[in-house]
Short mmCIF file of C-alpha atoms in Angstrom, two decimals:
data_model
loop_
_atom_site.label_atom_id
_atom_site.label_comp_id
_atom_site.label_asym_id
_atom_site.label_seq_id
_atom_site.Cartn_x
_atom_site.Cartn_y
_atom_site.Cartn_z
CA UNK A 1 -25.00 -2.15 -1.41
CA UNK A 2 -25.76 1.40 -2.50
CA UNK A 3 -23.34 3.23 -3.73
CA UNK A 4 -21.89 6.11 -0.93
CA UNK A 5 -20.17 9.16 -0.98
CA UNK A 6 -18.11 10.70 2.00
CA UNK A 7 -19.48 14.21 2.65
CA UNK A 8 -17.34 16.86 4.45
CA UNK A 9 -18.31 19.49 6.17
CA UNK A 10 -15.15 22.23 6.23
CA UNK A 11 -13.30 24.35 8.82
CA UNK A 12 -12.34 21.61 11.00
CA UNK A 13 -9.32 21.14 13.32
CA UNK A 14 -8.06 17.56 13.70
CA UNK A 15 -7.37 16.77 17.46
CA UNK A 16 -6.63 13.95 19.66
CA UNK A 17 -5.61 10.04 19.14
CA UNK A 18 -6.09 7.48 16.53
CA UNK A 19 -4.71 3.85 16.94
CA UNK A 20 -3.36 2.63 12.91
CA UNK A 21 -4.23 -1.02 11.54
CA UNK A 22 -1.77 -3.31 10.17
CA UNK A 23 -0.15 -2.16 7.19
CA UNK A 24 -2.12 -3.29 3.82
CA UNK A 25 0.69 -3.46 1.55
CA UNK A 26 2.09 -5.95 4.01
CA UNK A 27 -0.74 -8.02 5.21
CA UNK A 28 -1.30 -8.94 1.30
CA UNK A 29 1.72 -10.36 1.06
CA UNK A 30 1.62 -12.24 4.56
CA UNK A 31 -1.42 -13.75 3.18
CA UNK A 32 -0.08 -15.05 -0.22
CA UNK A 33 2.72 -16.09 1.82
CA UNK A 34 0.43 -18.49 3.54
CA UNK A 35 0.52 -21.13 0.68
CA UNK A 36 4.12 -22.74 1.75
CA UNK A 37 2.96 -23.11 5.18
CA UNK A 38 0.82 -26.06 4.10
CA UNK A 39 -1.13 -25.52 7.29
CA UNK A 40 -3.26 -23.71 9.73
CA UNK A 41 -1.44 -20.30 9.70
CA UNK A 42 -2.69 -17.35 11.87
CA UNK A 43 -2.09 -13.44 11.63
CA UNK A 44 -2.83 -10.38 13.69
CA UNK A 45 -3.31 -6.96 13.40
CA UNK A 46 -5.11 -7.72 9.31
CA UNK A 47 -7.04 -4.26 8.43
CA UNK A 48 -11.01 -4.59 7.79
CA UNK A 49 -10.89 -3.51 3.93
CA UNK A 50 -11.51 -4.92 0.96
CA UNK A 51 -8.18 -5.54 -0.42
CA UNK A 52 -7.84 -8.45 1.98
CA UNK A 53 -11.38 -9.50 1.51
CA UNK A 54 -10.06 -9.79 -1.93
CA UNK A 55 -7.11 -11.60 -1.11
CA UNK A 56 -9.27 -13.79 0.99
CA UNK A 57 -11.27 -14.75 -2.30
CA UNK A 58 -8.06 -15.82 -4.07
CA UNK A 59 -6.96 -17.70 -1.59
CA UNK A 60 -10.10 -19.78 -0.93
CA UNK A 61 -10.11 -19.74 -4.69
CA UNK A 62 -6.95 -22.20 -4.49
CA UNK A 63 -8.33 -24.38 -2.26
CA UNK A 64 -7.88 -22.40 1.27
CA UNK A 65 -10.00 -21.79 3.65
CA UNK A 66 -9.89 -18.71 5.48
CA UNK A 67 -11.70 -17.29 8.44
CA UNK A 68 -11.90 -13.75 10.48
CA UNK A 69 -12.04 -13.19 14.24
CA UNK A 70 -11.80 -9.57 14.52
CA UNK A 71 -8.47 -8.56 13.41
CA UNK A 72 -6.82 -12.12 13.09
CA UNK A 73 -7.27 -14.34 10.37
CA UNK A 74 -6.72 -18.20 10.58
CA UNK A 75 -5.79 -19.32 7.02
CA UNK A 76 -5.57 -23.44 6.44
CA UNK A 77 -3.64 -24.17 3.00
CA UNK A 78 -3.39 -27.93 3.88
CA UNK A 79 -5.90 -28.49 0.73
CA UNK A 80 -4.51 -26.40 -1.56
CA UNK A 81 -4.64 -28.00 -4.84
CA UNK A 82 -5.21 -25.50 -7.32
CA UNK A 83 -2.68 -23.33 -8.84
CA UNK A 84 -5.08 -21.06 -11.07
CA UNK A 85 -6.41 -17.78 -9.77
CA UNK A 86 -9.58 -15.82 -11.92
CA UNK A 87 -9.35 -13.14 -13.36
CA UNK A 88 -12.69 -11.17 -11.94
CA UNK A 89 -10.39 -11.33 -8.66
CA UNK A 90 -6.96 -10.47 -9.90
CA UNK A 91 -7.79 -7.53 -12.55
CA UNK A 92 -9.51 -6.03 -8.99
CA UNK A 93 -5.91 -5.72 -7.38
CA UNK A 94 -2.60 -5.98 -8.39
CA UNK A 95 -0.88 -7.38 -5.59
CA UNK A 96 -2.73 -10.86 -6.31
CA UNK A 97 0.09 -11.36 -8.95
CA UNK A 98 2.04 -12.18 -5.32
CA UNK A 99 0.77 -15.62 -4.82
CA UNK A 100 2.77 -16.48 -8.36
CA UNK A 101 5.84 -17.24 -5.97
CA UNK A 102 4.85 -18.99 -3.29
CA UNK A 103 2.67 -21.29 -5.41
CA UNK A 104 5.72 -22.06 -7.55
CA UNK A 105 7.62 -22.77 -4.83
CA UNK A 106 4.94 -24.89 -3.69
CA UNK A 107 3.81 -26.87 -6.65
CA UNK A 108 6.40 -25.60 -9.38
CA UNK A 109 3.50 -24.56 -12.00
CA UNK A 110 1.05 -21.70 -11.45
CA UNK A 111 -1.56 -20.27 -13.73
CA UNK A 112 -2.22 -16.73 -12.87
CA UNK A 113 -4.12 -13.75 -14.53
CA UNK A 114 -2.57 -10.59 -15.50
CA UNK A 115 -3.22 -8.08 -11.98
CA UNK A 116 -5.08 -4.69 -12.35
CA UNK A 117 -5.66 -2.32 -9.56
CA UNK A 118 -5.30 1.81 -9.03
CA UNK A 119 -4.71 3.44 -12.53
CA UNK A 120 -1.78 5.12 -11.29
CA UNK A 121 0.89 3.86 -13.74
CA UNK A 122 1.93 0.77 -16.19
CA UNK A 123 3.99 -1.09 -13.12
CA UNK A 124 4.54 -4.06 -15.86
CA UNK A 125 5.64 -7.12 -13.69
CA UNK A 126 8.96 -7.56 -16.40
CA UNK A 127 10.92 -7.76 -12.94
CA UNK A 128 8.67 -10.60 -11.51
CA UNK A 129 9.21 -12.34 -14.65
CA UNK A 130 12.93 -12.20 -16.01
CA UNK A 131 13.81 -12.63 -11.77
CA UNK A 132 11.61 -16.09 -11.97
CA UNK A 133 13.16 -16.86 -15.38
CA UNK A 134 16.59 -16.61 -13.52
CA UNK A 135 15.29 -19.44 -10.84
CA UNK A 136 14.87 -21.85 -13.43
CA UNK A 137 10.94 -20.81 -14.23
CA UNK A 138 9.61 -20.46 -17.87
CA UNK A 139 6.57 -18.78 -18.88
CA UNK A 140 4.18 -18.74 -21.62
CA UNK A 141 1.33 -16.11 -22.03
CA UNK A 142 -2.15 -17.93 -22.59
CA UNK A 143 -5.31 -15.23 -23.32
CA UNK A 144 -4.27 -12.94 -20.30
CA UNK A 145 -2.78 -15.81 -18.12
CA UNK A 146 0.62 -16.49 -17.18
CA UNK A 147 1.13 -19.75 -17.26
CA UNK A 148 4.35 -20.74 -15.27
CA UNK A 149 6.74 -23.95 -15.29
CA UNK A 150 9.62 -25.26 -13.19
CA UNK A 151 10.52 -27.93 -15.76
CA UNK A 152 13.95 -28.40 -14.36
CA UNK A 153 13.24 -27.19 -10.18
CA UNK A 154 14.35 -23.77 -8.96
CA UNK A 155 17.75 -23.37 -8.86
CA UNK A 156 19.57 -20.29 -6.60
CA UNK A 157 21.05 -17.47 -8.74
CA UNK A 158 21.96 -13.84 -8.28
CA UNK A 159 19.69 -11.43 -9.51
CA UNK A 160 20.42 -7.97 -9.74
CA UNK A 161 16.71 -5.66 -10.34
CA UNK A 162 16.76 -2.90 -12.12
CA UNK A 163 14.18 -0.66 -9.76
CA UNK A 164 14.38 -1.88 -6.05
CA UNK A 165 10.16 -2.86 -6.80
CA UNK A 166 8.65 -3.72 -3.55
CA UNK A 167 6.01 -6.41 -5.54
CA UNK A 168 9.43 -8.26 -7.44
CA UNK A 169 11.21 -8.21 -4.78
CA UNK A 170 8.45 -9.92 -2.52
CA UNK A 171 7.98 -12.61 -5.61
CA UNK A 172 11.47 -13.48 -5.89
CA UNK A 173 11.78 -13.94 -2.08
CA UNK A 174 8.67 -15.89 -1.97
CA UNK A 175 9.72 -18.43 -5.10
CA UNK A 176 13.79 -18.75 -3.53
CA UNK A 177 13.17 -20.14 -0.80
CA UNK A 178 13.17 -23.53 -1.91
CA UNK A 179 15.69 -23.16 -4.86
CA UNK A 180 18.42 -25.03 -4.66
CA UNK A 181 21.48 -23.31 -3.10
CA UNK A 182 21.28 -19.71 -2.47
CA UNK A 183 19.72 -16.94 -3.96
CA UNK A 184 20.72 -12.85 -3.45
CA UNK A 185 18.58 -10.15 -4.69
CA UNK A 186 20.87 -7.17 -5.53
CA UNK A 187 19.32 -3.56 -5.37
CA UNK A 188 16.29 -5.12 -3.60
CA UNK A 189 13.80 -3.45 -2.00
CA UNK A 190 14.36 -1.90 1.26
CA UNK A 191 10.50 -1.16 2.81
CA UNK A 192 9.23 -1.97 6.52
CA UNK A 193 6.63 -4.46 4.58
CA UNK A 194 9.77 -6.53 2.98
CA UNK A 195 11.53 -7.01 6.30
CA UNK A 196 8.00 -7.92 7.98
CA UNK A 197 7.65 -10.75 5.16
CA UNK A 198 11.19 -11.77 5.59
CA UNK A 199 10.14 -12.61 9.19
CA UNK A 200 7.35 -14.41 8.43
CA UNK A 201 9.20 -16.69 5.81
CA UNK A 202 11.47 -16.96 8.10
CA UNK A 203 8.98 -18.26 11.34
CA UNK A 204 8.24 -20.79 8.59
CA UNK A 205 11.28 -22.25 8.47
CA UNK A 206 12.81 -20.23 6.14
CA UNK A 207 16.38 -19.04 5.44
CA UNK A 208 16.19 -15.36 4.39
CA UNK A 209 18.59 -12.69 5.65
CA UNK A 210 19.39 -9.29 4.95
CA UNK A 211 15.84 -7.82 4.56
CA UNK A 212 15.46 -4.13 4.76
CA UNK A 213 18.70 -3.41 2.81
CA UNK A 214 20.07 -3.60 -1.01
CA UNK A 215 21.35 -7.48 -0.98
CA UNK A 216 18.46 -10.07 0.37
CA UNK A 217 20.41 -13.53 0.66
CA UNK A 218 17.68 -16.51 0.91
CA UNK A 219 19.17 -19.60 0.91
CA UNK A 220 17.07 -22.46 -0.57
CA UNK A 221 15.84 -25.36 1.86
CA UNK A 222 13.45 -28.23 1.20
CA UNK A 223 9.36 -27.29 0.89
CA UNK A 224 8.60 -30.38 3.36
CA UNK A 225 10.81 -28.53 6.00
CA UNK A 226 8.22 -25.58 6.21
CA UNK A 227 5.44 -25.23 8.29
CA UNK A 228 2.77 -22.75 9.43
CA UNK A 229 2.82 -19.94 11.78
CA UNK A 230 1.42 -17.48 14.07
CA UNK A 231 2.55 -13.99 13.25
CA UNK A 232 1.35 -10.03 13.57
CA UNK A 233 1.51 -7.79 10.77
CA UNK A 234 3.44 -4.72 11.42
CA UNK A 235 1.52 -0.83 11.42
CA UNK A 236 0.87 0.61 8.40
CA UNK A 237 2.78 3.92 7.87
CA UNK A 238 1.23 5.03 5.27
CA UNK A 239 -2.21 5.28 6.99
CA UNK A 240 -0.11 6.87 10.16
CA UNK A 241 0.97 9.37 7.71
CA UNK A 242 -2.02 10.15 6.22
CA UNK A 243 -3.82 11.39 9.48
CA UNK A 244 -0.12 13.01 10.82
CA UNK A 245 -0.89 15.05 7.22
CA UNK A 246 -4.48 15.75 8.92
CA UNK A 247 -2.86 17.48 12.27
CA UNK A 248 -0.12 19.21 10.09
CA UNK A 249 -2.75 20.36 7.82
CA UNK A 250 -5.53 21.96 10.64
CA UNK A 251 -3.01 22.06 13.57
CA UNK A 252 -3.74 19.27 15.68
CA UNK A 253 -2.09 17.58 17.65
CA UNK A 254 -2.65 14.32 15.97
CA UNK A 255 -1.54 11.36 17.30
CA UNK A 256 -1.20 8.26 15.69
CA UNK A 257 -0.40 4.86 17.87
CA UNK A 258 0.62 1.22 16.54
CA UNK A 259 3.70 2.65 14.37
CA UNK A 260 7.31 2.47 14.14
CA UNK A 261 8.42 6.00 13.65
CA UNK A 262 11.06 4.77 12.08
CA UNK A 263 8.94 3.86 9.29
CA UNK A 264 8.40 7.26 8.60
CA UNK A 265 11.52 8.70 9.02
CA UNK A 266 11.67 10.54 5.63
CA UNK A 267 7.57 12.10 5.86
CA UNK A 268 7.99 12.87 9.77
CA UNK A 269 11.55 15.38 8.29
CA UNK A 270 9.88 16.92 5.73
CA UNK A 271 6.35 17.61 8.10
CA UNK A 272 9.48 19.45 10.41
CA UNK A 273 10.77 21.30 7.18
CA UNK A 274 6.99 22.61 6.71
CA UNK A 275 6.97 24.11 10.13
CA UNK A 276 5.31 21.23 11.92
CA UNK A 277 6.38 20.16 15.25
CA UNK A 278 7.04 16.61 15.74
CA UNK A 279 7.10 14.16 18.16
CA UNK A 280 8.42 10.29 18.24
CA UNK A 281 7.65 8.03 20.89
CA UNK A 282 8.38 3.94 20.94
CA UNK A 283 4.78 3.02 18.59
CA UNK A 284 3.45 6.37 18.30
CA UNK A 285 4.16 10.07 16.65
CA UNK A 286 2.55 13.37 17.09
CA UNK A 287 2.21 15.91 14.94
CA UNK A 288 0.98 19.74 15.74
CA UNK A 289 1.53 22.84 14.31
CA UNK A 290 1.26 26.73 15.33
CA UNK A 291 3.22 28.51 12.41
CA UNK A 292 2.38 28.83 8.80
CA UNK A 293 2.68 26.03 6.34
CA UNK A 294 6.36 26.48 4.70
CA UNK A 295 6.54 25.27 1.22
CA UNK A 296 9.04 22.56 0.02
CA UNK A 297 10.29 21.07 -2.36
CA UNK A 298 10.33 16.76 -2.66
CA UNK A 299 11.00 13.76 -4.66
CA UNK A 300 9.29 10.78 -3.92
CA UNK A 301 11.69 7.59 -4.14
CA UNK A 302 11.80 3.95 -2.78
CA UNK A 303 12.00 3.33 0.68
CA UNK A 304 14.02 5.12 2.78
CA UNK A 305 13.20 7.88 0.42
CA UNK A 306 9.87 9.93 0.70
CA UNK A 307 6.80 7.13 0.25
CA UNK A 308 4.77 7.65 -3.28
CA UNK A 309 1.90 6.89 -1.28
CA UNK A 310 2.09 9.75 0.46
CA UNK A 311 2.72 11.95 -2.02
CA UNK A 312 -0.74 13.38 -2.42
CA UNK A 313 -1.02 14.55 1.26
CA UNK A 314 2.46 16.78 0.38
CA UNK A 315 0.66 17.99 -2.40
CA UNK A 316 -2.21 19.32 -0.47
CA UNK A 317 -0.37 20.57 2.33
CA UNK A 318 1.53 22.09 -0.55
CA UNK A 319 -1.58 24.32 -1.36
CA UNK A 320 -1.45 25.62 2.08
CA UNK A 321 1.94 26.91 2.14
CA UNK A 322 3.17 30.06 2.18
CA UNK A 323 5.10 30.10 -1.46
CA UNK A 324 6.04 27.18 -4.59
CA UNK A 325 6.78 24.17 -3.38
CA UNK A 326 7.94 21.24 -6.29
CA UNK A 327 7.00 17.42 -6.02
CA UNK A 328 8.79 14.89 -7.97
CA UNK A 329 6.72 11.85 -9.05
CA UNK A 330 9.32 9.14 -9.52
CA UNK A 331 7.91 6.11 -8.94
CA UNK A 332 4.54 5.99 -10.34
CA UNK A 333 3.56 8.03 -13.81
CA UNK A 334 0.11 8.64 -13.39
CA UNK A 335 -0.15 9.76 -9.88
CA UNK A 336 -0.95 13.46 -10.40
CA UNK A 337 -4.30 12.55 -12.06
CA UNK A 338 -5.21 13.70 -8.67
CA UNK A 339 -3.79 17.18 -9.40
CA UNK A 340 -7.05 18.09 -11.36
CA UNK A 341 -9.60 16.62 -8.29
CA UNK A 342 -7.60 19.24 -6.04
CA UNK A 343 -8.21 22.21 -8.54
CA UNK A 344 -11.18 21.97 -8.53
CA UNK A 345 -11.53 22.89 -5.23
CA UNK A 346 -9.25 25.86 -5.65
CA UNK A 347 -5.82 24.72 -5.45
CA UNK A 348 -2.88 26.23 -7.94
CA UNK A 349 -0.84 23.40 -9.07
CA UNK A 350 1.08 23.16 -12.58
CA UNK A 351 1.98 19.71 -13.44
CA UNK A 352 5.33 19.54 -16.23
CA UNK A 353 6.09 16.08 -16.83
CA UNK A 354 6.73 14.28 -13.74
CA UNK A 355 7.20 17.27 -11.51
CA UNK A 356 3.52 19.36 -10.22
CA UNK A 357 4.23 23.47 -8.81
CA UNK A 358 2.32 24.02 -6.55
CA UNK A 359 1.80 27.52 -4.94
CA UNK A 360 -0.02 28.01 -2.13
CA UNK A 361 -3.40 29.88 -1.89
CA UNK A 362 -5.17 31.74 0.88
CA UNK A 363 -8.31 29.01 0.85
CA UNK A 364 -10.05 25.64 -0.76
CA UNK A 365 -13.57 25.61 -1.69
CA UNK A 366 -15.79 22.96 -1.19
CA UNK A 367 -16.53 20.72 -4.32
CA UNK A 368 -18.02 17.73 -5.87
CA UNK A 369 -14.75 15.02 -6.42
CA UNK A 370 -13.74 11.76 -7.33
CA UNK A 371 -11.40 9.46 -6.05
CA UNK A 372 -8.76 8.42 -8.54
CA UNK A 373 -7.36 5.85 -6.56
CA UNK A 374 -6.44 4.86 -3.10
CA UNK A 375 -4.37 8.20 -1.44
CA UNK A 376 -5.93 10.45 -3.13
CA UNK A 377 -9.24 9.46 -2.28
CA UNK A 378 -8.30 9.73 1.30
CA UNK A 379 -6.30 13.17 0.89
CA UNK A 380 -9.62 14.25 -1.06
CA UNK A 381 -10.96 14.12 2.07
CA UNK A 382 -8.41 16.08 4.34
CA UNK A 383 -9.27 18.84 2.18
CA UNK A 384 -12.83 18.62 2.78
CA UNK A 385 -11.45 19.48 6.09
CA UNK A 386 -10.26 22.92 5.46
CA UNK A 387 -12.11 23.86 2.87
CA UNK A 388 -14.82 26.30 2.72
CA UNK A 389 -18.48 24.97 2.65
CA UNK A 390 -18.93 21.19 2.10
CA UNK A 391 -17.22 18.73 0.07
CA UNK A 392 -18.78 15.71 -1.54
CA UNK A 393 -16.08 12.68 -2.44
CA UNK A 394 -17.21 10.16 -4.88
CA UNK A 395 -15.67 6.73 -5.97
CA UNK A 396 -15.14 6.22 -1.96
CA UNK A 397 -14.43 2.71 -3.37
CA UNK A 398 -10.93 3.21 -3.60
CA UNK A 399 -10.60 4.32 0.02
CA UNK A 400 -12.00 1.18 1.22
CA UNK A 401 -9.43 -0.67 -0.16
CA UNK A 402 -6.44 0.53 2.21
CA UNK A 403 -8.82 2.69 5.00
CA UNK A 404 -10.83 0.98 7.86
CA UNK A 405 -13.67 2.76 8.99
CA UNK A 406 -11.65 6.16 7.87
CA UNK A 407 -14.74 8.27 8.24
CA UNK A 408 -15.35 7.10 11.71
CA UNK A 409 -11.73 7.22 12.40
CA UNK A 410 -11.74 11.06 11.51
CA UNK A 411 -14.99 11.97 13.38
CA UNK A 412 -12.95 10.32 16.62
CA UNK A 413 -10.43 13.61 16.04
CA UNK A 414 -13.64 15.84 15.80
CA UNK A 415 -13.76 15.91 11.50
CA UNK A 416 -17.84 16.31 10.34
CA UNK A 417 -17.26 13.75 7.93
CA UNK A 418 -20.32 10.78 7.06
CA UNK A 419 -20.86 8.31 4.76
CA UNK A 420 -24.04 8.69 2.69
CA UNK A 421 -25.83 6.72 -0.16
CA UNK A 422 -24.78 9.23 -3.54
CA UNK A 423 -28.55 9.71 -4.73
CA UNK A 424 -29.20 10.61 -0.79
CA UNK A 425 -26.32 13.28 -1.04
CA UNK A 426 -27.69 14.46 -4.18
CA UNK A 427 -31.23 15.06 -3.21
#
């Protein structure tokens, strides 16, 4: 396939409804999950991007098959007999390194590459490891491979983390289940995605309790005991939030359907501190706005706290405010690489360490970009919106991985957005 560009075509307002696909970050894991199921297990609501079809490879790399009817998958792990997963596939994302617990607590060995993914920060998987290690699982290092051992079983511990990490926390849950005795994860992550795979584990005949707060208790049961499933993967607020940031941004009203707003609770307060009006319904939230842009100041932080992943749409909505506002980059180091994309298009934005000023100015200009990973790819593209002229985003590769059919999406809420081969744009 050729390579494409989205091309924007600016001064756009963002009206009307969009329905949100399952949430990536969770569907991943749902799918890794899969392997102590030892069966024919079946999920809903799984986004069309290529982080699953990635997943998908891994998975059939072990031995699974797995199969697509529109938004469902049907994944059969019955002949699952490897334990090894390439690296061509893992280096492409980094939540492949999740399949290291469930095939441990499957087989009690795994051989798994080092992960790669968006170049937004070291993320070392030290957690994963020393949490494993306290289960009764040793580890070598082999040319790039983790090579992984239950010499002596699994064995329930406590295990306090030092960052509530979404990815260790999802690992250890994944691996505990069949330790013996019981297992609690102290300072564990609290996100919507945890407390989705908690229920999962759990349809499987799993013992997990406590998801979505500090102290996950899992207590250990035998691997023959499990079976497979049939389960939907919850909405994915961080796509929600991203066009929400599209109706705060041009006006709207945006609505987004096939969310919890509760997910959100910490974006959809600081869209009402910028001067946007919002409103919450059971699965959906709206977001319009008739006054100026107010600027503000945030710190992203794990969940409940405001979502790293959204912390690129602040920024730009941050250009459009009247006044400074500060973000706080907490979680990830490396996430204001897309700081420098935005200038280029006109923005004002200091970065000092881990904190980017950003003061607002009067308009964006069009501009050749680049993608520098997921969000900001995406947000790269709200600005198109507003922005004088047309914009040209490259490295649309990165968008694919968490957005399905975002162009077409946008052009449903009246955005002159298309996809177009990059030597055809640059003719």
């Amino acid at each position: 396939m050729a390579e494409e560009m989205i091309v924007v075509e600016g001064n756009r307002t963002l009206r009307g409804e969009v329905a949100v696909g399952g949430a990536k970050n969770s569907a991943l894991k749902l799918m890794a999950a899969s392997l102590v199921g030892q069966g024919l297990v079946r999920l809903h609501n799984v986004p069309r991007i290529s982080d699953i079809e990635i997943m998908a490879q891994v998975l059939r790399g072990l031995g699974a098959t797995v199969e697509r009817d529109g938004h469902s998958l049907t994944i059969d792990t019955s002949a699952v007999d490897n334990c090894e997963t390439p690296y061509e596939l893992v280096s492409k994302m980094r939540a492949s390194i999740s399949v290291l617990g469930p095939l441990i607590a499957r087989f009690g060995h795994a051989r798994v590459s080092m992960p790669g993914g968006c170049r937004i920060g070291a993320r070392k998987i030290d957690m994963h490891l020393v949490g494993l290690e306290a289960l009764g699982v040793e580890f070598d290092i082999d040319h790039g491979f983790l090579n992984a051992a239950t010499p002596h079983g699994l064995r329930g511990t406590d295990i306090a983390l030092d960052f509530p990490s979404v990815g260790a926390t999802e690992n250890l849950m994944m691996a505990a289940i069949v330790a013996k005795g019981s297992t609690f994860i102290e300072n564990a992550a609290r996100e919507p995605e945890i407390v989705d795979l908690a229920n999962m584990l759990n349809e499987m005949g799993c013992c997990v309790k406590g998801a979505g707060s500090s102290v996950i208790e899992i207590e250990g049961v035998e691997l023959a005991s499990l079976h497979p499933c049939e389960h939907t993967t919850v909405g994915d607020r961080i796509e929600a939030g991203t066009f929400l940031t599209g109706g705060a941004l041009t006006g709207g009203p945006v609505t987004v359907r096939g969310v919890d707003p509760s997910f959100l609770r910490m974006a959809l307060m600081k869209f009402e501190a910028m001067g946007c009006d919002v409103e919450r319904g059971p699965d959906s939230v709206t977001v319009s706005r008739t006054r100026p842009l107010a600027a503000i100041d945030l710190q992203t932080l794990p969940h409940p706290g405001f979502p790293t992943d959204l912390q690129a749409q602040f920024m730009l909505l941050g250009t459009c405010a009247s006044g400074v506002s500060v973000i706080t980059e907490n979680v990830f180091e490396n996430r204001f690489m897309f700081a420098a994309e935005l200038m280029r298009m006109g923005a004002d934005i200091t970065i000092e360490d881990h904190h980017a000023i950003v003061r607002g100015v009067e308009r964006l200009q069009g501009a050749d970009v680049s993608s520098t990973d997921l969000r900001a790819g995406a947000t790269l593209v709200l600005a198109g919106l507003i922005a004088e002229g047309q914009t040209r985003v490259h490295c649309i590769n990165h968008i694919d991985r968490g957005y399905e059919d975002y162009a077409g999406k946008l052009q449903s809420l009246g955005a002159a957005v298309k996809r177009v081969p990059v030597a055809a744009g640059q003719e």
